[in-house]
Short mmCIF file of C-alpha atoms in Angstrom, two decimals:
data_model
loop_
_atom_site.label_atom_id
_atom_site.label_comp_id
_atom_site.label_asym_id
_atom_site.label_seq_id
_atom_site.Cartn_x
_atom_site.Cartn_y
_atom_site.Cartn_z
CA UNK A 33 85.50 153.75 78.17
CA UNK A 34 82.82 155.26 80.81
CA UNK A 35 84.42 156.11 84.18
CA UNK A 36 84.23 153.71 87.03
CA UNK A 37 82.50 154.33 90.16
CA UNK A 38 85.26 153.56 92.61
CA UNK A 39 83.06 151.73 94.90
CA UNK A 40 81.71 149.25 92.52
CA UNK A 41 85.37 148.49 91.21
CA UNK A 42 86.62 147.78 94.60
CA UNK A 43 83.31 145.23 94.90
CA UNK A 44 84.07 143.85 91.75
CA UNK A 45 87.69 143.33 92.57
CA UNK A 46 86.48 142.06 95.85
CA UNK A 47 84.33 139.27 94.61
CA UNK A 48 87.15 138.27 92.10
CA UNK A 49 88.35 134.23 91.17
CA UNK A 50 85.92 131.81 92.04
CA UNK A 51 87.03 129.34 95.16
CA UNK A 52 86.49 126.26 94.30
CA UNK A 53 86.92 125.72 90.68
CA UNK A 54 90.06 127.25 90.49
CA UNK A 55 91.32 124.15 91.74
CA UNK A 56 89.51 121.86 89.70
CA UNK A 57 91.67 120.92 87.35
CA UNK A 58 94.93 119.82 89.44
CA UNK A 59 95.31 116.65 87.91
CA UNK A 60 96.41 113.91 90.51
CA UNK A 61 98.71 112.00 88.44
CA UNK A 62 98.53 108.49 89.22
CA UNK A 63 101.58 105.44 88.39
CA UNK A 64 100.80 102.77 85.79
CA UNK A 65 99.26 99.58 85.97
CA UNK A 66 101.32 96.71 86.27
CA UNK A 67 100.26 93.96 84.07
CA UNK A 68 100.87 89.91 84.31
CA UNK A 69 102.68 88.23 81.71
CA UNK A 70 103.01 85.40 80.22
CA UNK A 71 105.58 84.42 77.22
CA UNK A 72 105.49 81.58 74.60
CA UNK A 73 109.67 81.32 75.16
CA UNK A 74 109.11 80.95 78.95
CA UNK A 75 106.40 77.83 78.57
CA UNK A 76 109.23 76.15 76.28
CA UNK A 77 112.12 77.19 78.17
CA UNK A 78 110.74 75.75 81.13
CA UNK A 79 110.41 72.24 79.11
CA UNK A 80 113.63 72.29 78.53
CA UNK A 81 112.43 72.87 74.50
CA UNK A 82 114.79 75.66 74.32
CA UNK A 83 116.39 74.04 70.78
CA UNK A 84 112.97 74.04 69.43
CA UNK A 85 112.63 77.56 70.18
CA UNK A 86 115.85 78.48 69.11
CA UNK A 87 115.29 76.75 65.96
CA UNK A 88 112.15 78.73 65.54
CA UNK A 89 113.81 82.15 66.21
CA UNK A 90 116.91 81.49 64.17
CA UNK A 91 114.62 80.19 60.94
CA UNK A 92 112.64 83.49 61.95
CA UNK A 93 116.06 85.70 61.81
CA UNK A 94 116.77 84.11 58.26
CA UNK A 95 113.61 84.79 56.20
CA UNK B 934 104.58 72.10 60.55
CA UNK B 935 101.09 74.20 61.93
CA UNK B 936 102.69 74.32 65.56
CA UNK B 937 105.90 75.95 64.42
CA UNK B 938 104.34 78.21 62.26
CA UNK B 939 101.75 79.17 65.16
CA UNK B 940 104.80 79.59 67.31
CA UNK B 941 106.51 81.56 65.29
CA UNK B 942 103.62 84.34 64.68
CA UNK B 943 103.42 84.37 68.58
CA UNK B 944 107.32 84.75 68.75
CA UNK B 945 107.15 87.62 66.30
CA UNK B 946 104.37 89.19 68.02
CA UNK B 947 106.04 89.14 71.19
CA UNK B 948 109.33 90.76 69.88
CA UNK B 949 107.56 93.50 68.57
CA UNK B 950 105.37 94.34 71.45
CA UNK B 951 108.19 93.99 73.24
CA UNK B 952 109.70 96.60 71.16
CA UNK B 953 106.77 98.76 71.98
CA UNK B 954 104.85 98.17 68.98
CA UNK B 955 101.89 96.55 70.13
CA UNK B 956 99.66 97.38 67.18
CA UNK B 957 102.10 95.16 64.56
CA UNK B 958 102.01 92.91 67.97
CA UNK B 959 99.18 92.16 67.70
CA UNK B 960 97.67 91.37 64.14
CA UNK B 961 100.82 88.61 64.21
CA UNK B 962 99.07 86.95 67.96
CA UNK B 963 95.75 87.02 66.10
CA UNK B 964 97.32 85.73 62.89
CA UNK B 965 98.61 82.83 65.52
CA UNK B 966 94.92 82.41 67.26
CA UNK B 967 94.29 81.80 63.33
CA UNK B 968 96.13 79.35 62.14
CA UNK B 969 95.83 77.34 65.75
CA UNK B 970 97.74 75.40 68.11
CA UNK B 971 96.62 72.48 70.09
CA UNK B 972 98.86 73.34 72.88
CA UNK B 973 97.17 75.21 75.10
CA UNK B 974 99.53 76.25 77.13
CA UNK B 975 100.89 78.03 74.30
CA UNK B 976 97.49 79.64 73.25
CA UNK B 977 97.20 81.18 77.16
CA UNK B 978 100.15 82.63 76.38
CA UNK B 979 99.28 84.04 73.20
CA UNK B 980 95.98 85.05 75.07
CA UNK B 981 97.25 86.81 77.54
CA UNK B 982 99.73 88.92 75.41
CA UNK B 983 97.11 89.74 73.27
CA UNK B 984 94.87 90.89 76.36
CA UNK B 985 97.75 92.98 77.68
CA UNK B 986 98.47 94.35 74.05
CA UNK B 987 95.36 95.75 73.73
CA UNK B 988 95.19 97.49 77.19
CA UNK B 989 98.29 99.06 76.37
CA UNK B 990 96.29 100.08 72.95
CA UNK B 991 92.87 101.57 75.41
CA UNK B 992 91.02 98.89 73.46
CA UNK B 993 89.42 97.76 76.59
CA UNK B 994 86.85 95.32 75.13
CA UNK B 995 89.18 93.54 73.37
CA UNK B 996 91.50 93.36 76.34
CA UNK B 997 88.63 92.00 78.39
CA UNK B 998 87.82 89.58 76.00
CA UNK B 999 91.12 88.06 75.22
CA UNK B 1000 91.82 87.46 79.24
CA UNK B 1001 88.80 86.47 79.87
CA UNK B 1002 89.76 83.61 77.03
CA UNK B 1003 93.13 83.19 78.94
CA UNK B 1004 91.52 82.62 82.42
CA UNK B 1005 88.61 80.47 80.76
CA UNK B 1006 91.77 78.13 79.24
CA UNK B 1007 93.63 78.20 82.64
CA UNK B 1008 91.21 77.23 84.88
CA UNK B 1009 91.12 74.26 82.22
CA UNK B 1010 94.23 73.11 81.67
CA UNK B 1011 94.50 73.31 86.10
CA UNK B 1012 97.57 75.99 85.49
CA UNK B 1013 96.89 77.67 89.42
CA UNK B 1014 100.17 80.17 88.42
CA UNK B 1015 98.23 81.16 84.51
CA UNK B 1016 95.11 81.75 86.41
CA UNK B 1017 96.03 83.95 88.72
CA UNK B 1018 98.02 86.48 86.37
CA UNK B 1019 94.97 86.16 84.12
CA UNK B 1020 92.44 86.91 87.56
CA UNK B 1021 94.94 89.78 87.86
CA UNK B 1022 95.04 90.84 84.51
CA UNK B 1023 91.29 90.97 83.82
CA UNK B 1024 90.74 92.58 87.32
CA UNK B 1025 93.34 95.29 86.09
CA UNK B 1026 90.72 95.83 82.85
CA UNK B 1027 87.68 95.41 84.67
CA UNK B 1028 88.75 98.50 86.82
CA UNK B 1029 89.50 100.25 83.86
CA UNK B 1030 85.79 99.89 82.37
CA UNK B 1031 84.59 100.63 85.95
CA UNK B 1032 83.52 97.51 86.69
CA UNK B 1033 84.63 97.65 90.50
CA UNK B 1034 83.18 94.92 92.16
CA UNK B 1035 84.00 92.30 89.67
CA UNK B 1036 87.36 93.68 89.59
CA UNK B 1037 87.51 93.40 93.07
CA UNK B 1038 86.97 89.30 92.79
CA UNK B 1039 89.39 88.96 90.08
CA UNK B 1040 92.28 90.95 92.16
CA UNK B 1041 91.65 88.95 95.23
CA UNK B 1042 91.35 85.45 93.12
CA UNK B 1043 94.94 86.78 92.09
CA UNK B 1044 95.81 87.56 95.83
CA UNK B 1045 94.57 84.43 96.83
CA UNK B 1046 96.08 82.27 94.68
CA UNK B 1047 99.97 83.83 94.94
CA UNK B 1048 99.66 83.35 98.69
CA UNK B 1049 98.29 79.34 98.25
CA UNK B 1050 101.50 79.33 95.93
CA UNK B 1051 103.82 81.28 98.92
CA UNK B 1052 104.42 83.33 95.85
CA UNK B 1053 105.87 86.91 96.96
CA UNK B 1054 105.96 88.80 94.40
CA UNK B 1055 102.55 88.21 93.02
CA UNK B 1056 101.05 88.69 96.80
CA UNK B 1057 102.63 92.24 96.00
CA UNK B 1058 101.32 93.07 92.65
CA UNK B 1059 97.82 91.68 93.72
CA UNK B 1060 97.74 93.94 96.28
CA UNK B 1061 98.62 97.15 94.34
CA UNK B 1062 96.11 96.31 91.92
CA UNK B 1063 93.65 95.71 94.59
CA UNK B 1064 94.71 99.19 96.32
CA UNK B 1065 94.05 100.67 92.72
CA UNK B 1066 90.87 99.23 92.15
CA UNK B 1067 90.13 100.83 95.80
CA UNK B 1068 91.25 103.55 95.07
CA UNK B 1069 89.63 104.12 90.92
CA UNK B 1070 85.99 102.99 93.12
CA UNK B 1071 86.46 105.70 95.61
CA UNK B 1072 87.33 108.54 93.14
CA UNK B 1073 84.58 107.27 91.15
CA UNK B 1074 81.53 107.31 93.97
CA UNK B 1075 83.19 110.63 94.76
CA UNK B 1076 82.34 112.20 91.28
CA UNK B 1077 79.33 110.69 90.60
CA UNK B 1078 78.10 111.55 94.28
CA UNK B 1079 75.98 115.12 95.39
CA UNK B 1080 77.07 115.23 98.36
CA UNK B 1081 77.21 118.24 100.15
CA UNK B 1082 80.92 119.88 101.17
CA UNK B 1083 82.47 118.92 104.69
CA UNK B 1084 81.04 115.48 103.92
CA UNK B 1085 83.07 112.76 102.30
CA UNK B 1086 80.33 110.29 101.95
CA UNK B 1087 81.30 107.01 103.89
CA UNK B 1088 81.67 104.30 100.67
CA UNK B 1089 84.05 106.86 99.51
CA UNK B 1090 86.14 107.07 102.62
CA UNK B 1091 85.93 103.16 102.97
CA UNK B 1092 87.18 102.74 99.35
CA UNK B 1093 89.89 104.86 100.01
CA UNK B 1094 90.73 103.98 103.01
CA UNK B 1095 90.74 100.40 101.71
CA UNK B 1096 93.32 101.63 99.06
CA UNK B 1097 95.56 103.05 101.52
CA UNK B 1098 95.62 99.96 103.74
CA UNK B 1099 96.24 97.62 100.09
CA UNK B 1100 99.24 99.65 99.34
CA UNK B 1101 100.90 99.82 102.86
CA UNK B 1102 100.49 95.88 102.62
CA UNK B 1103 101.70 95.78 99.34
CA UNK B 1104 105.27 98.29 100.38
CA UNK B 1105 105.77 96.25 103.30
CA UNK B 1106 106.76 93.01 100.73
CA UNK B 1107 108.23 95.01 98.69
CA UNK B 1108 110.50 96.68 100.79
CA UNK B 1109 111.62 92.96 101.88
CA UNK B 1110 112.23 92.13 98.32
CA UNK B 1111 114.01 95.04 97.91
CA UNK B 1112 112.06 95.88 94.67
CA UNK B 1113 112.52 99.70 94.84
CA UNK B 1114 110.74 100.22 91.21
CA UNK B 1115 107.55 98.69 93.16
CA UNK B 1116 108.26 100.88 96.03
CA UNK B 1117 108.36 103.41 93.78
CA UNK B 1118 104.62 103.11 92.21
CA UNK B 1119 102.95 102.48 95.72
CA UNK B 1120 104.18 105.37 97.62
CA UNK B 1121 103.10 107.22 94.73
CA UNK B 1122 99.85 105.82 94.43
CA UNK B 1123 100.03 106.41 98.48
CA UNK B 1124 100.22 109.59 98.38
CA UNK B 1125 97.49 110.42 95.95
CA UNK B 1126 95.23 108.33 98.05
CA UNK B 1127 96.02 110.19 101.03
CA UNK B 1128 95.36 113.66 99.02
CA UNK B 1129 91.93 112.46 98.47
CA UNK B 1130 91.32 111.37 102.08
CA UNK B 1131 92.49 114.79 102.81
CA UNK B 1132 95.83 113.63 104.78
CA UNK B 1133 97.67 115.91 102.78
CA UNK B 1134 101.32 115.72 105.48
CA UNK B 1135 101.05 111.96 104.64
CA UNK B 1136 100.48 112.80 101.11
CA UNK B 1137 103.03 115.14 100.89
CA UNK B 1138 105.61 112.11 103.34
CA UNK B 1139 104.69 109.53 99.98
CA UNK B 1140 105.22 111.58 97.28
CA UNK B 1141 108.87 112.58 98.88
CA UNK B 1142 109.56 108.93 98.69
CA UNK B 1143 108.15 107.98 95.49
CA UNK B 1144 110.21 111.54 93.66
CA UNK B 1145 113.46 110.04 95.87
CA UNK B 1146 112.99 106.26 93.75
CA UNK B 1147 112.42 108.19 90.64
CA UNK B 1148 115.74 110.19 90.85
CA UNK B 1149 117.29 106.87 91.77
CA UNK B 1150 116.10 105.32 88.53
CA UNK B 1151 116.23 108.55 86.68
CA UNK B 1152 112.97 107.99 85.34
CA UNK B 1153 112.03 111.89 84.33
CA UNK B 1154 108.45 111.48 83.77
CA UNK B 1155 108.07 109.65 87.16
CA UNK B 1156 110.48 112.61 88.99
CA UNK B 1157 107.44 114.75 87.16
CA UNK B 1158 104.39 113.14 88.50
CA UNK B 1159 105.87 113.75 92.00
CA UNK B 1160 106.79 117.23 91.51
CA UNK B 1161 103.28 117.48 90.17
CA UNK B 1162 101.50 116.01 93.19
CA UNK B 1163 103.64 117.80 95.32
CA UNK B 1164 102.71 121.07 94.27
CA UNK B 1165 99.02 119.67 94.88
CA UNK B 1166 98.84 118.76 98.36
CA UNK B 1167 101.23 122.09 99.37
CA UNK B 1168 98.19 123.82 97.54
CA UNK B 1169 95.79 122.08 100.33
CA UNK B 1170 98.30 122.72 102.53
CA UNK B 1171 98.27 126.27 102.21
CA UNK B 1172 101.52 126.73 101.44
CA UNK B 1173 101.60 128.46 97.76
CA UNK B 1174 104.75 129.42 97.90
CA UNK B 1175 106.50 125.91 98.17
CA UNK B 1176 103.50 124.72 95.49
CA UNK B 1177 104.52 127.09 93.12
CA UNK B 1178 108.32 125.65 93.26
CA UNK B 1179 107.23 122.11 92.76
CA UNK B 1180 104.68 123.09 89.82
CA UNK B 1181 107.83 124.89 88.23
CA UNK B 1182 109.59 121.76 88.53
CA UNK B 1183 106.61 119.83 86.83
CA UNK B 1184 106.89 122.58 83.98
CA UNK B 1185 110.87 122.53 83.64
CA UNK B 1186 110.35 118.62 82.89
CA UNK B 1187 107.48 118.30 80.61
CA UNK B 1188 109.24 121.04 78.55
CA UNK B 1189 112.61 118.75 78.57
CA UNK B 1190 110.13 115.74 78.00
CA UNK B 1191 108.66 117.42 75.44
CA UNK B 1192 104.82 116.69 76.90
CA UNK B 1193 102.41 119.91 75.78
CA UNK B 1194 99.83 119.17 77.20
CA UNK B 1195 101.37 118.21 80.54
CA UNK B 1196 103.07 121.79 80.40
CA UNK B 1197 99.50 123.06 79.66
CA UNK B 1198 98.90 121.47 82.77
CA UNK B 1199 101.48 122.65 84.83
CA UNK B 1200 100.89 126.40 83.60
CA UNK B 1201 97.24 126.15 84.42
CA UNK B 1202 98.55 125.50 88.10
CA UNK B 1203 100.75 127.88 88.25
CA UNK B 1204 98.41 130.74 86.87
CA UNK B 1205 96.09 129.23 89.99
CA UNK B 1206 98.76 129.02 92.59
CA UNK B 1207 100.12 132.78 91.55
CA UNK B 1208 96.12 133.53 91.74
CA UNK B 1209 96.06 132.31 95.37
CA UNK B 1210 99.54 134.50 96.23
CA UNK B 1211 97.74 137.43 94.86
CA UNK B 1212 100.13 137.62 91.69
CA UNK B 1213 97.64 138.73 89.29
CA UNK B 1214 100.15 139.44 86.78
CA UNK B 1215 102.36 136.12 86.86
CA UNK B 1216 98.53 134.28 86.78
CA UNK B 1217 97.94 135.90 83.90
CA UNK B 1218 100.92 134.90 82.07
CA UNK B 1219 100.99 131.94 82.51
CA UNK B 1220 97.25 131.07 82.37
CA UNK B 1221 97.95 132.59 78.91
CA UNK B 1222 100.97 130.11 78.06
CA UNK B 1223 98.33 127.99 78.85
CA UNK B 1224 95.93 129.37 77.01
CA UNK B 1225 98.05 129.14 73.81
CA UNK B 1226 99.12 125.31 74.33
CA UNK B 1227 95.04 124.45 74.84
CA UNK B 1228 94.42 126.36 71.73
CA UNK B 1229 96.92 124.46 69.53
CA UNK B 1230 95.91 120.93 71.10
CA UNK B 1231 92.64 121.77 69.85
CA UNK B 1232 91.11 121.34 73.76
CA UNK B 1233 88.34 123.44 73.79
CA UNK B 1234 87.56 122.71 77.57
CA UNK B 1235 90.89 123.55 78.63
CA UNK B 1236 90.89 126.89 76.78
CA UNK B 1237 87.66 127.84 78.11
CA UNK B 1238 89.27 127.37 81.57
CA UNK B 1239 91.83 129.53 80.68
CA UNK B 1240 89.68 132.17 79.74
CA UNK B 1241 87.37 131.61 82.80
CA UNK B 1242 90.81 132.08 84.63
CA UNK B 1243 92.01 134.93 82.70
CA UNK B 1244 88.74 136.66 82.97
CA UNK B 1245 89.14 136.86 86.54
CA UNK B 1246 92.72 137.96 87.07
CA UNK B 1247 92.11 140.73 84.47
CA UNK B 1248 89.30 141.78 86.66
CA UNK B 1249 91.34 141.92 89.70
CA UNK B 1250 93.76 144.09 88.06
CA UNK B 1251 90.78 146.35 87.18
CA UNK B 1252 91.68 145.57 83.34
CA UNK B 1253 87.89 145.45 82.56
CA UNK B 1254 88.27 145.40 78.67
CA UNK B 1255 90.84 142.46 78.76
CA UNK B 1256 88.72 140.88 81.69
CA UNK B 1257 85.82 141.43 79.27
CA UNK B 1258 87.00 140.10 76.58
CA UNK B 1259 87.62 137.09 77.82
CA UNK B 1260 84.49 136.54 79.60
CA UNK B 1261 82.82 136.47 76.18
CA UNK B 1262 85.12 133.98 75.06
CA UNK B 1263 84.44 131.98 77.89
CA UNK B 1264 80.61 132.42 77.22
CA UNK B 1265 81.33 131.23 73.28
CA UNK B 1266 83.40 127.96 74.42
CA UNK B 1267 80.79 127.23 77.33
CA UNK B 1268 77.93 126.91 74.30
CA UNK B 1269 80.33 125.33 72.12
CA UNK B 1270 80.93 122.68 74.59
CA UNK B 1271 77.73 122.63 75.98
CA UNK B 1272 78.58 123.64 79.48
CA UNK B 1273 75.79 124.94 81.19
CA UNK B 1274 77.28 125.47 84.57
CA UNK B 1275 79.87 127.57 82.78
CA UNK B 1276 77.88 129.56 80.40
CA UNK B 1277 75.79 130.33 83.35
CA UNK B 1278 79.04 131.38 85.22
CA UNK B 1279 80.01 133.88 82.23
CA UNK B 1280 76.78 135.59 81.72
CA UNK B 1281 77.48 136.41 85.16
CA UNK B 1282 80.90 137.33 85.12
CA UNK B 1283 79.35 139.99 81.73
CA UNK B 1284 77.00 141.23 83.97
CA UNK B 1285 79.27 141.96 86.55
CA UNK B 1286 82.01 143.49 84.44
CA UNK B 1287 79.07 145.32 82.72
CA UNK B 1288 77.25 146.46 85.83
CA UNK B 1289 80.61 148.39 87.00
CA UNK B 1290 81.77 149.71 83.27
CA UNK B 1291 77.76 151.14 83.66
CA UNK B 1292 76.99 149.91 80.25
CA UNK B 1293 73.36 149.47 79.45
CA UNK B 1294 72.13 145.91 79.44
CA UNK B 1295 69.69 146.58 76.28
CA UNK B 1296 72.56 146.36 73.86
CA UNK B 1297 72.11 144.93 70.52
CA UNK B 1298 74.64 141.97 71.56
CA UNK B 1299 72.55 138.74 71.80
CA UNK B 1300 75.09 137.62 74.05
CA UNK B 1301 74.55 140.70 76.15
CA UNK B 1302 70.72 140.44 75.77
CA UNK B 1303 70.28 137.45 77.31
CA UNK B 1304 72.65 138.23 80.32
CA UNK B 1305 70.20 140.97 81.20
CA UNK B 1306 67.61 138.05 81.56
CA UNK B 1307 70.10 135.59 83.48
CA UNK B 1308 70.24 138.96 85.78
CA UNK B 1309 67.07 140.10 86.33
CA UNK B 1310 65.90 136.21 87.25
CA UNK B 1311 68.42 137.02 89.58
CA UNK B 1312 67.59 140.07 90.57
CA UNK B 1313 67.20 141.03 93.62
CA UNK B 1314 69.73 142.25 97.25
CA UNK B 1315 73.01 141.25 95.59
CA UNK B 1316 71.80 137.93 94.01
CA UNK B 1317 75.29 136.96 93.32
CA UNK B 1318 77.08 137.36 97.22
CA UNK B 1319 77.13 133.59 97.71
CA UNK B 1320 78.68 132.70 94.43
CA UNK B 1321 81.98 134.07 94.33
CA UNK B 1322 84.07 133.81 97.19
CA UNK B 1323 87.72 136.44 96.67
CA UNK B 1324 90.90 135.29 97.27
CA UNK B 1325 91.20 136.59 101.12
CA UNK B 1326 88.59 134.02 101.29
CA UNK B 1327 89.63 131.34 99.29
CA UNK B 1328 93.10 131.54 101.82
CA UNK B 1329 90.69 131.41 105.48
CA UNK B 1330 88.79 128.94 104.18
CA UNK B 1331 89.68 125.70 106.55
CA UNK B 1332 89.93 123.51 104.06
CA UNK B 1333 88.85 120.66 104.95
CA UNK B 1334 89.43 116.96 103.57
CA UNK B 1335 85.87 116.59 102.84
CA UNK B 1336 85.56 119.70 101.12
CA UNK B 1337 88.73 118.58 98.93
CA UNK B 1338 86.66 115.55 98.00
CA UNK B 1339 84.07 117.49 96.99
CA UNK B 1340 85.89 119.80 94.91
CA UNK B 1341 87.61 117.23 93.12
#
């Protein structure tokens, strides 16, 4: 390749990387959502239906 | 014989959502909403699981439909506890689709509610979700915004701010309950609140705590995301050296967790952080393990990046064929991706490179061509002075919280 004229290297290397995008992409990482739940075995538990549910599950287990 | 059988699909569906298969979850809930149950107690149930299913999915329609069903049936049946997880359920999604304000009313319906019942725990989780929903507005306003640097603009500052105060309500329960899992998510969510209101000691205080809970729980990925922010508010902080320690961390784990493109990640900071210490070479191997990771995930924005990046630290070795090279590259992605900002920014970094290698601007190269044009519009005493600031720079600059907002 052609030979470099020493003072435009040195201003090229001066003017090297870019500021503020080189931070751009530090990802912030953020924690997960928490969710509210609700269950089908709690409702029944709750009415003291726990048989019924454990007939359900058991019946379920068997197929 | 209908109720069992609707029971059972919903039992099913729970099991295997449970066992983290949410898409088998959920065709046996919808098979349940099928064949009906006149207990609707049951069907807010099924509702709500379904709702929750599909967030975990990113089907956010869906999962703004199906709680929206399960606060509808709530309010009805007068269950106070059903409607405000469902209030803080759809809130959850409604931030998700960026729909802050309503969000807002569903989180607080939630907050309102658990403290009517004297219910801790939910006073807790409604306020995290309200400090995220805070916190997804603010970050949002921020990106959207032109503001100028040095200013945060003030609804983003509120938001956040807002955020902040949501989660040091929210730690202060949960520290009395003793729930150090919740403790956990809040400091971590914290910290990255504080990063963005540019309190990055605070920041860096948080994410101390929240890596502490992980290694208590041994949760990896959660050890990770500290070591990860860590390294990000040390950057702000000035302090590359310690930043470069926690992004090796973050790059140890993903590689044990097995996470590519969060090791992508982490060697994209790195080649940055070794960019700010002056380490042209380390930048440039590992902006080229990252590089080879964007490549194989197929993420052509990332690889352009790397190339942008690579570009540079070839040029500040005075490697002007390498630093070439890659500048073209970094054209080719920019119009492949359509990024004007960045094709602009390559044409410039040719002309540059060019300008100093004395090759004539009238080459046959289209590419070439049509950087001579970018540079004579520009012509003129040294057009490009304001748009590239060097590293020496890059270190003086006081970097201010506003200006971190902006960058972002």
């Amino acid at each position: 390749s052609q030979p470099l004229s020493g003072r435009q290297a040195a201003e090229l290397q001066s003017k090297v990387v870019p500021s503020k995008q080189i931070l751009h992409s530090d990802n912030m990482e953020m924690e997960p959502e928490t969710m509210e739940t609700k269950s089908v075995t709690d409702y029944f538990s709750k009415l003291h239906m726990g048989s019924l549910v454990y007939s359900c599950t058991s019946k379920r287990k068997n197929k | 014989r209908m109720e069992a059988s609707c029971l059972e699909l919903a039992l099913e569906g729970e099991r295997l959502c449970k066992a983290g298969d949410c898409r088998a979850g959920v065709s046996f809930f919808e098979a349940a909403v099928q064949v009906g149950t006149e207990d609707l107690k049951t069907l807010s149930a099924i509702y709500s699981q379904l709702g929750n299913a599909y967030f975990y999915l990113h089907e956010y329609a869906k999962a703004l439909e199906y709680h929206h069903h399960d606060l509808t049936l709530a309010r009805t049946i007068g269950d106070l506890l059903g409607e405000a997880k469902a209030s803080g359920n759809l809130g959850n999604t409604l931030k998700v689709l960026g729909n802050f304000e309503e969000a807002i009313v569903c989180c607080q319906r939630h907050l309102d509610i658990s403290r009517e019942l004297n219910d801790k725990v939910g006073e807790a989780r409604a306020l995290y979700n309200l400090g995220n929903v805070y916190h997804s507005k603010g970050k949002h306003v921020a990106s959207a915004g032109t503001h100028e640097p040095g200013e945060l603009p003030d609804d983003v500052r509120n938001a956040l701010q807002k955020a902040a105060n949501y989660y040091e309500e929210n730690l202060t329960i949960v520290t009395e309950l003793g729930d150090r899992a919740a403790q956990g998510r809040a400091f971590g969510n914290l910290g990255n609140t504080h990063y963005l209101l540019g309190n990055f000691r605070s920041a860096v205080l948080a994410h101390e705590q929240r890596l502490l809970i992980a290694k208590e729980f041994g949760d990896r990925s959660a050890e990770r995301r500290a070591y990860s922010n860590l390294g990000n508010a040390y950057i702000f902080l000035g302090e590359f050296e310690t930043a470069s320690e926690y992004y090796k961390r973050t790059l140890q784990l993903a590689r044990q967790l097995k996470d590519r493109a969060v090791e992508a990640q982490a060697c994209y900071s790195l080649g940055n952080t070794y960019t700010l210490l002056q380490d042209y070479e380390k930048a440039i191997d590992y902006h080229l393990k990252h590089l080879v990771i964007a490549q194989e995930l197929n993420d052509k924005i990332g690889e352009g990046r790397a190339c942008w990046s690579l570009g540079n630290a070839y040029t500040a070795l005075g490697n002007h064929d390498q630093a070439i090279h890659f500048a073209e590259r970094h054209l080719e992605i920019s119009r492949e991706v359509g990024d004007r900002s960045g094709e602009l920014t390559a044409r410039l970094n040719l002309s540059d490179l060019q300008m100093v290698l004395g090759l004539s601007y009238s080459t046959n190269n289209s590419m070439m061509s049509e950087s001579h044009v970018v540079d004579n519009s520009l012509n003129g005493t040294r057009p490009r002075a304001g748009r590239r600031y060097s590293m020496e720079n890059m270190e003086l600059m006081k970097l201010t919280p506003e200006k971190v907002q902006n960058w972002n």
